[in-house]
Short mmCIF file of C-alpha atoms in Angstrom, two decimals:
data_model
loop_
_atom_site.label_atom_id
_atom_site.label_comp_id
_atom_site.label_asym_id
_atom_site.label_seq_id
_atom_site.Cartn_x
_atom_site.Cartn_y
_atom_site.Cartn_z
CA MET A 4 0.00 0.00 0.00
CA ILE A 5 2.86 2.37 0.81
CA GLY A 6 4.47 1.70 -2.59
CA PHE A 7 1.24 2.50 -4.42
CA GLU A 8 0.83 5.71 -2.46
CA LEU A 9 4.38 6.81 -3.29
CA ASP A 10 3.86 5.99 -6.98
CA VAL A 11 0.72 8.12 -7.06
CA LEU A 12 2.52 10.93 -5.23
CA TYR A 13 5.48 10.93 -7.62
CA ASN A 14 3.22 10.80 -10.68
CA LEU A 15 1.26 13.72 -9.23
CA ILE A 16 4.47 15.69 -8.77
CA TYR A 17 5.43 15.04 -12.39
CA MET A 18 1.99 16.20 -13.53
CA ILE A 19 2.24 19.40 -11.46
CA ILE A 20 5.69 20.16 -12.89
CA GLY A 21 4.52 19.46 -16.45
CA TYR A 22 1.37 21.55 -15.99
CA SER A 23 3.34 24.48 -14.58
CA LEU A 24 5.98 24.34 -17.29
CA LEU A 25 3.31 24.20 -20.00
CA ASN A 26 1.59 27.30 -18.59
CA LEU A 27 4.95 29.06 -18.25
CA THR A 28 5.86 28.25 -21.86
CA ILE A 29 2.55 29.51 -23.23
CA SER A 30 2.78 32.73 -21.19
CA LEU A 31 6.36 33.39 -22.23
CA ILE A 32 5.54 32.82 -25.91
CA ALA A 33 2.68 35.31 -25.69
CA ASN A 34 4.93 37.76 -23.85
CA PHE A 35 7.74 37.53 -26.41
CA ARG A 36 5.30 37.98 -29.30
CA LYS A 37 4.33 41.31 -27.71
CA LYS A 38 0.67 40.40 -27.52
CA ASN A 39 -1.60 42.32 -25.18
CA THR A 40 -1.49 40.02 -22.16
CA PRO A 41 -2.39 41.95 -19.00
CA GLY A 42 -3.08 38.72 -17.09
CA ASN A 43 0.38 37.20 -17.47
CA ASN A 44 1.45 38.45 -14.04
CA TYR A 45 -1.38 36.43 -12.51
CA ILE A 46 -0.33 33.40 -14.53
CA TYR A 47 3.28 33.77 -13.36
CA MET A 48 2.10 33.94 -9.73
CA SER A 49 -0.04 30.88 -10.42
CA ILE A 50 3.02 29.00 -11.62
CA LEU A 51 4.93 29.94 -8.46
CA CYS A 52 2.03 28.73 -6.29
CA SER A 53 1.78 25.46 -8.18
CA PHE A 54 5.52 24.86 -7.77
CA GLY A 55 5.07 25.72 -4.07
CA THR A 56 2.52 22.93 -3.83
CA ILE A 57 5.22 20.28 -4.30
CA PRO A 58 7.22 20.82 -1.07
CA LEU A 59 3.98 21.31 0.84
CA LEU A 60 2.91 17.80 -0.17
CA PHE A 61 5.71 16.48 2.01
CA LEU A 62 5.50 19.04 4.82
CA TYR A 63 1.82 19.76 5.52
CA TYR A 64 -0.67 18.20 3.16
CA PRO A 65 -3.80 20.40 3.71
CA LEU A 66 -1.73 23.51 3.02
CA SER A 67 -0.72 22.04 -0.33
CA LEU A 68 -4.41 21.85 -1.28
CA VAL A 69 -4.81 25.53 -0.40
CA ALA A 70 -1.75 26.46 -2.48
CA TRP A 71 -3.09 24.46 -5.41
CA PHE A 72 -6.51 26.14 -5.26
CA ILE A 73 -4.86 29.57 -5.08
CA SER A 74 -2.83 28.61 -8.13
CA ILE A 75 -5.94 27.61 -10.08
CA VAL A 76 -7.81 30.79 -9.13
CA LEU A 77 -4.86 32.96 -10.17
CA TYR A 78 -4.58 31.09 -13.45
CA CYS A 79 -8.30 31.51 -14.23
CA ARG A 80 -8.16 35.23 -13.42
CA GLY A 81 -5.07 35.72 -15.61
CA ALA A 82 -6.66 33.84 -18.50
CA GLU A 83 -9.82 35.93 -18.13
CA MET A 84 -7.81 39.17 -18.16
CA ASN A 85 -5.91 38.06 -21.26
CA HIS A 86 -9.10 37.40 -23.21
CA GLU A 87 -11.53 40.04 -21.89
CA GLU A 88 -11.39 42.42 -24.84
CA LYS A 89 -11.41 39.60 -27.40
CA LYS A 90 -14.74 38.21 -26.15
CA ASP A 91 -13.43 34.63 -26.39
CA TYR A 92 -13.41 33.78 -22.71
CA ILE A 93 -12.72 30.04 -23.05
CA PRO A 94 -10.35 29.21 -25.90
CA LEU A 95 -9.47 25.57 -26.40
CA SER A 96 -6.01 25.84 -24.81
CA TYR A 97 -7.44 27.11 -21.51
CA LEU A 98 -10.15 24.46 -21.57
CA PHE A 99 -7.45 21.80 -21.95
CA SER A 100 -5.41 23.40 -19.18
CA MET A 101 -8.35 23.49 -16.78
CA THR A 102 -9.13 19.83 -17.55
CA VAL A 103 -5.59 18.87 -16.56
CA ALA A 104 -5.91 21.04 -13.43
CA ALA A 105 -9.13 19.23 -12.51
CA ILE A 106 -7.41 15.86 -12.91
CA ILE A 107 -4.57 17.01 -10.65
CA THR A 108 -7.09 18.29 -8.11
CA LEU A 109 -8.88 14.93 -8.04
CA ALA A 110 -5.53 13.19 -7.59
CA LEU A 111 -4.69 15.52 -4.68
CA PHE A 112 -7.99 14.66 -3.02
CA SER A 113 -7.44 10.94 -3.61
CA ILE A 114 -4.03 11.11 -1.96
CA PHE A 115 -5.62 13.01 0.92
CA SER A 116 -8.16 10.21 1.34
CA LEU A 117 -5.30 7.67 1.37
CA HIS A 118 -3.57 9.64 4.14
CA SER A 119 -6.68 9.63 6.33
#
C-alpha cells in the first residue's frame, strides 16, 4: 500500500511540474510575441504557487491543497484578463489546461483520502 501511495505521489508531482511548465511556456511565448497580455502576471504567480505545492505535499498536506486552489484561481483570473477584450473567454487551450488542473485536483484529493 505504501508503494502504491508513493507511486501516485510521484506521478502527481510530475503532472504538477509538467502543468506548470506548460503554462509558463505559453505565457512566455505570448509575452515575447508582444501580444496584449495583461493577465500574465497572474499566470506567473499561479506557476509559483503550483511549484510551491510540491514541497507542501511532504511538509503539511492540507496547506498544499490551499496552495493548489490559489494557483488555479490565479490562473483563471489571468486567463480571463488576457481574453476580456477579445470576447473569447474560453479558448481551447485554456479548456485543456483546466481539464488537466481538474485531474490534478482529483488526484490531490485521492491522496488526501489515502492519508486519512
